XYZ file of C-alpha atoms in Angstrom:
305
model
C 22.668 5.966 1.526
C 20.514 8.185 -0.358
C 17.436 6.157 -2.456
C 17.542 4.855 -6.170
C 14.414 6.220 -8.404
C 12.071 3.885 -8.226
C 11.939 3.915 -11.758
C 15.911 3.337 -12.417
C 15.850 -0.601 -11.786
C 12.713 -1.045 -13.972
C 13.787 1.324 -16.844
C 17.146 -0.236 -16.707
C 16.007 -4.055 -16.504
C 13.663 -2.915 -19.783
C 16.741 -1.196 -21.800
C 19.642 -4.131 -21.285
C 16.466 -6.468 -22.426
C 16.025 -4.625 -26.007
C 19.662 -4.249 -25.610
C 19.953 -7.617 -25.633
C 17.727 -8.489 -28.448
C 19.398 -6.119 -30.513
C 22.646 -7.991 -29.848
C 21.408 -10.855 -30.822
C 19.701 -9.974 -34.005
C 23.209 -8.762 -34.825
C 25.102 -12.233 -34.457
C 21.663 -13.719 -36.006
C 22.952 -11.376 -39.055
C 26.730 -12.437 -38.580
C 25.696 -16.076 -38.851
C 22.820 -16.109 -41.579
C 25.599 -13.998 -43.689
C 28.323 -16.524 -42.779
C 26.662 -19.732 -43.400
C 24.335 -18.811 -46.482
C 24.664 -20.310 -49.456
C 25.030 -17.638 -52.524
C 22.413 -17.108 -54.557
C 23.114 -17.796 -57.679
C 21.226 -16.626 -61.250
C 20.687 -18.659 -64.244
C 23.973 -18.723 -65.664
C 25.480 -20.184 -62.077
C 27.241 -17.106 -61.028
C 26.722 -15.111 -57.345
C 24.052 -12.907 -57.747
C 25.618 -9.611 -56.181
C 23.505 -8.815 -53.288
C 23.609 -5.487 -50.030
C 24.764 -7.661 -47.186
C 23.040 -6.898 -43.675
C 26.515 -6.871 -41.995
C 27.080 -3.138 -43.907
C 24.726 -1.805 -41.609
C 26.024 1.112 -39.632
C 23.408 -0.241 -36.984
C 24.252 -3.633 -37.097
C 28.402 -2.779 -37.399
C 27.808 -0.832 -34.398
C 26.344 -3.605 -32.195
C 28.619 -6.162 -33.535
C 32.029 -4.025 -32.457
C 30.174 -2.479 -29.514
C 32.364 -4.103 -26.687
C 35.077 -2.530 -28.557
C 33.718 0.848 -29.312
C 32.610 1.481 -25.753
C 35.843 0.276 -24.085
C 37.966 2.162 -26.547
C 35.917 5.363 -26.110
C 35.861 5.397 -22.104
C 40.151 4.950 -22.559
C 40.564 8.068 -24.980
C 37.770 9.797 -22.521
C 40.230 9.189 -19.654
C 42.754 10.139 -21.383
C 41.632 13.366 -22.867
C 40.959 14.036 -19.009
C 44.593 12.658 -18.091
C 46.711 14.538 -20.407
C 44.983 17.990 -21.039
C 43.197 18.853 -17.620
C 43.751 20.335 -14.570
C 43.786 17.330 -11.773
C 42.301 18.552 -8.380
C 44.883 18.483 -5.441
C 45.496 20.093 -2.394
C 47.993 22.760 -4.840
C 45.643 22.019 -6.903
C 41.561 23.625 -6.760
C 42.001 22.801 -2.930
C 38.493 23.265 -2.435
C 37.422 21.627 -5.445
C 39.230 18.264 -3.868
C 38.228 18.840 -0.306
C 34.781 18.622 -1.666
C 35.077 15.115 -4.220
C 37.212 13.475 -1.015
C 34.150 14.506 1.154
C 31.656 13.116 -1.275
C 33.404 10.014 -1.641
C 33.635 9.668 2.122
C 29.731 10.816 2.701
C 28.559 8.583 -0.112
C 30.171 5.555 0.899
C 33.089 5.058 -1.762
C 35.919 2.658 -1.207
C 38.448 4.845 -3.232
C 38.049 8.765 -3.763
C 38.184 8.925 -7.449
C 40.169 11.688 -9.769
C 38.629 14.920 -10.447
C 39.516 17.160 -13.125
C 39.389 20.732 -14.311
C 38.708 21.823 -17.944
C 37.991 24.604 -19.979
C 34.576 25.815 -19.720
C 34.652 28.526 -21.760
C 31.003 29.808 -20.484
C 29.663 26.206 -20.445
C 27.923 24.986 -17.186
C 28.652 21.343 -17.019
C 29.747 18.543 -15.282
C 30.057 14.669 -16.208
C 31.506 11.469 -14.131
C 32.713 8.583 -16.152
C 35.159 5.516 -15.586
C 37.801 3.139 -17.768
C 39.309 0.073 -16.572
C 38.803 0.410 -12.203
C 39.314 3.916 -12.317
C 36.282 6.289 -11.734
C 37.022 10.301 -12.520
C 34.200 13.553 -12.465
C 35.339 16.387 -14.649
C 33.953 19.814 -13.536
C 34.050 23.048 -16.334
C 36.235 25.923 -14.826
C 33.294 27.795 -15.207
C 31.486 26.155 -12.096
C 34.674 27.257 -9.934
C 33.323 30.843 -10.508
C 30.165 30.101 -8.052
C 32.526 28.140 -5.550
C 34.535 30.983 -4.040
C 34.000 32.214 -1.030
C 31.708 35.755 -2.389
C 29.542 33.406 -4.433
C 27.789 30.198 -3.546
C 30.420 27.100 -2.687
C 27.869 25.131 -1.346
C 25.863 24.987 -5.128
C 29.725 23.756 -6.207
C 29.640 20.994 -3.475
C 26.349 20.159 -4.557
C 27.328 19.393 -8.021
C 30.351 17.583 -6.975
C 27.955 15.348 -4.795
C 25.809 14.903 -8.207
C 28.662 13.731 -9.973
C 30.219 11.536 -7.082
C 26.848 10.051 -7.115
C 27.193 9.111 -10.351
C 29.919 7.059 -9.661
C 28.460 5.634 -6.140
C 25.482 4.854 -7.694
C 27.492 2.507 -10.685
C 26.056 4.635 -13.210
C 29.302 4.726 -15.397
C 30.051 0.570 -14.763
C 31.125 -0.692 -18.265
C 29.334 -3.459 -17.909
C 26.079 -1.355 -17.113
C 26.554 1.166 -20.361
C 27.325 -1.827 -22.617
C 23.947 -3.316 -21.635
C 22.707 0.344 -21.901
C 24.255 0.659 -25.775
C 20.915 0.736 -27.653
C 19.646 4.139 -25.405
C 20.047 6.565 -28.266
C 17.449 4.645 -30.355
C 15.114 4.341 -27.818
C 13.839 8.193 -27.870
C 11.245 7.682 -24.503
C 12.579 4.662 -23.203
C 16.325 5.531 -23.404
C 15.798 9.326 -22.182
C 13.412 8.022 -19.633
C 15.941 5.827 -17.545
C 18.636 8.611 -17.963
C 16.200 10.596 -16.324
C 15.683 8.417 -13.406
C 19.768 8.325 -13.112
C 19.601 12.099 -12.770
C 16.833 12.269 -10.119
C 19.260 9.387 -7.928
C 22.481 11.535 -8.903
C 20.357 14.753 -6.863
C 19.409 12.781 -4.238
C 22.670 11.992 -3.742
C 24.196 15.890 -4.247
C 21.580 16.729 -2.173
C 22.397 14.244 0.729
C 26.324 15.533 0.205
C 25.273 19.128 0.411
C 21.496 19.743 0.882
C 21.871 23.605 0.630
C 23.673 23.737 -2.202
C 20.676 22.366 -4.267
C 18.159 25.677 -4.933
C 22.201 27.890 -5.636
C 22.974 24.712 -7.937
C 19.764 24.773 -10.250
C 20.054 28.620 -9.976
C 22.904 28.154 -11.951
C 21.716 25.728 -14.844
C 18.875 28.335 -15.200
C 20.441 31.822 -15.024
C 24.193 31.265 -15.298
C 26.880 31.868 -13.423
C 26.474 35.324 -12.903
C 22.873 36.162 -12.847
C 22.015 33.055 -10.531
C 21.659 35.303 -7.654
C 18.291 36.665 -9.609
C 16.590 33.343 -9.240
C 13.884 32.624 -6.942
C 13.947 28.590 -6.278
C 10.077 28.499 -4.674
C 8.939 30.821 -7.510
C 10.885 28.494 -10.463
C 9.904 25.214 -8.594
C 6.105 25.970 -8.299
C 5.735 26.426 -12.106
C 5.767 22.562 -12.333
C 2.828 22.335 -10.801
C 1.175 25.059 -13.289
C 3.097 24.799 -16.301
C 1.075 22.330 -18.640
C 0.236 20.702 -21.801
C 1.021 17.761 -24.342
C 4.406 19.662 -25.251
C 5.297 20.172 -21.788
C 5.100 16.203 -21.697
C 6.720 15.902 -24.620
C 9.917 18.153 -23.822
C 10.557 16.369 -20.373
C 9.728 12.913 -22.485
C 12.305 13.339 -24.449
C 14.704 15.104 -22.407
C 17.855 13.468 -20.896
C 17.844 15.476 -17.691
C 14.775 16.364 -15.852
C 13.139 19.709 -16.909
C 14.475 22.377 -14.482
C 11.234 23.268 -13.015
C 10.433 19.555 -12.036
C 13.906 19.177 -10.853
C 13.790 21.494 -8.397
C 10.221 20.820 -7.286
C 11.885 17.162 -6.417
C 14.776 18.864 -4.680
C 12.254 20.739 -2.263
C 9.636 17.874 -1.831
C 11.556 15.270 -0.405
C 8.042 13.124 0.729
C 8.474 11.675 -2.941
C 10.487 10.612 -6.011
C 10.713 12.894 -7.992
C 8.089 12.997 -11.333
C 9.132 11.174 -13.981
C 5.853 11.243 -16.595
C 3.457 13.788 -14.944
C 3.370 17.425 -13.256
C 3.287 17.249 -9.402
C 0.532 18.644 -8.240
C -0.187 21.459 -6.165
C -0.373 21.147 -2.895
C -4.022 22.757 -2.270
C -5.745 24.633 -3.977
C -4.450 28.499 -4.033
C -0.874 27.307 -2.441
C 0.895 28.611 -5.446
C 1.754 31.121 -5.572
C 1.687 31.688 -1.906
C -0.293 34.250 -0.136
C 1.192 37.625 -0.216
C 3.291 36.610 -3.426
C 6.820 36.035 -3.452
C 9.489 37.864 -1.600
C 11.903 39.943 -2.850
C 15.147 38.595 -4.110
C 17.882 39.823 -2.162
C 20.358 36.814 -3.138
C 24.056 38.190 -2.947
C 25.027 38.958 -6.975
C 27.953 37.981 -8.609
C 31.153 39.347 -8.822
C 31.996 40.938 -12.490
C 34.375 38.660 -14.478
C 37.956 39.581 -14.001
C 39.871 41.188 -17.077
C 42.058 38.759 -18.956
């Protein structure tokens, strides 16, 4: 099976700890509020006072069992009723790749796939209600699938998202203990990070050359991909530097592209989660002689509606 971050377990074990402190400041709040005698002023009547339990923070943490479970059921739903389920009539190749994911990465049960609208988004997610497990791919990533494009960066991304699911990223369980992430700027962005380096080793194990077509895409689009040079891109991380540097891959959710696809073509190590990799040697990057032309197949126009 293809390796877990090293810093997933550890990030996560920190979050579902504040989590859990945060959960139980919240019933702290609910009892304190329900067993509290009124305060009362001179005369003997209940002094008006802002209860706690108002809280949009504190509301949210309270009902969050709810919230979450109710939210992954009108996700699946959304998915359900308005897109395009993968078949063999169906985005053939779209399912031949998710059943071959499943099968590669060890699932049980092939889960749904879907196809919305992209409407010139890039994007991808996998998510879950109830037993079920689903990835939704944008139409737009079906443009680099066919056969005059680059079906191996779709089969890559497919192999992300199946990851996802292999990897129990999208457990209920595991995102209700993960609730308090978007108040935890470094922390919370830091251990989605670490879910995004397992989900590529795991797209990269379904479809290793799909990877440098793949980030091609997330930098340049769908149609100008072909103008990409992976090396060129990936050895930036080692050069590009600086506290905002830090700070923009800190607080990202994803890893930053360049250090994302340094990981993809240094598979000695995990890929960095805090710091630049460094180069190599000195005067390995760029390489002798420069780069070489790119002479990447280009895109197809778009068709006419």
């Amino acid at each position: 099976m293809p390796a877990r971050h090293p810093w997933e377990i550890p990030l996560l074990v920190v979050v579902i700890m504040v989590t859990s402190v945060a959960y139980l400041l919240a019933l702290l709040i609910l009892f304190v509020e329900l067993v509290a005698e009124p305060v009362l002023d001179d005369q003997g009547r209940p002094v008006s006072e802002g209860s706690l339990l108002t809280s949009p923070y504190v509301l949210l943490l309270l009902f969050a069992p709810i919230l979450l479970w109710a939210g992954r059921g009108l996700n699946y739903a959304t998915q359900r009723i308005n897109g395009v389920k993968m078949s063999p009539t169906q985005f053939p190749e779209g399912y031949r790749m998710v059943q071959e994911a499943a099968a590669r990465l060890g699932m049980r049960k092939v889960p749904d796939a879907y196809v919305v609208l992209g409407n010139g988004q890039i994007n991808a997610f996998a998510s879950g209600h109830g037993f079920r497990r689903f990835v939704v791919v944008y139409s737009d990533l079906f443009e680099i699938g066919g056969a005059a494009r680059d079906p191996d960066a779709l089969a890559f991304i497919i192999g992300h998202e199946v990851g996802h699911l292999a990897a129990g990223h999208v457990s209920y369980w595991r995102q209700l203990g993960m609730f308090a992430v978007p108040w935890l700027p470094v922390l919370g962005s830091s251990l989605i990070r670490a879910q995004e380096y397992t989900a590529d080793n795991h797209g990269f194990c379904n479809r290793h050359q799909g990877a440098p077509g793949a980030m091609a895409t997330l930098a340049a689009g769908k149609y100008l991909n072909a103008e990409v040079g992976f090396d060129e891109m990936a050895d930036r991380a080692a050069l590009e530097k600086g506290g905002f540097v830090w700070l923009v891959n800190a607080m990202s959710s994803h890893p930053v592209l360049t250090w994302r696809m340094w990981a993809l073509r240094d598979r000695s190590r995990p890929g960095p989660m805090f710091w630049r990799p460094s180069a190599p040697r000195p005067g390995a990057i760029p390489p002798p002689g420069g780069y070489p032309l790119n002479t990447g197949q280009r895109a197809l126009p778009p068709k006419p509606v």
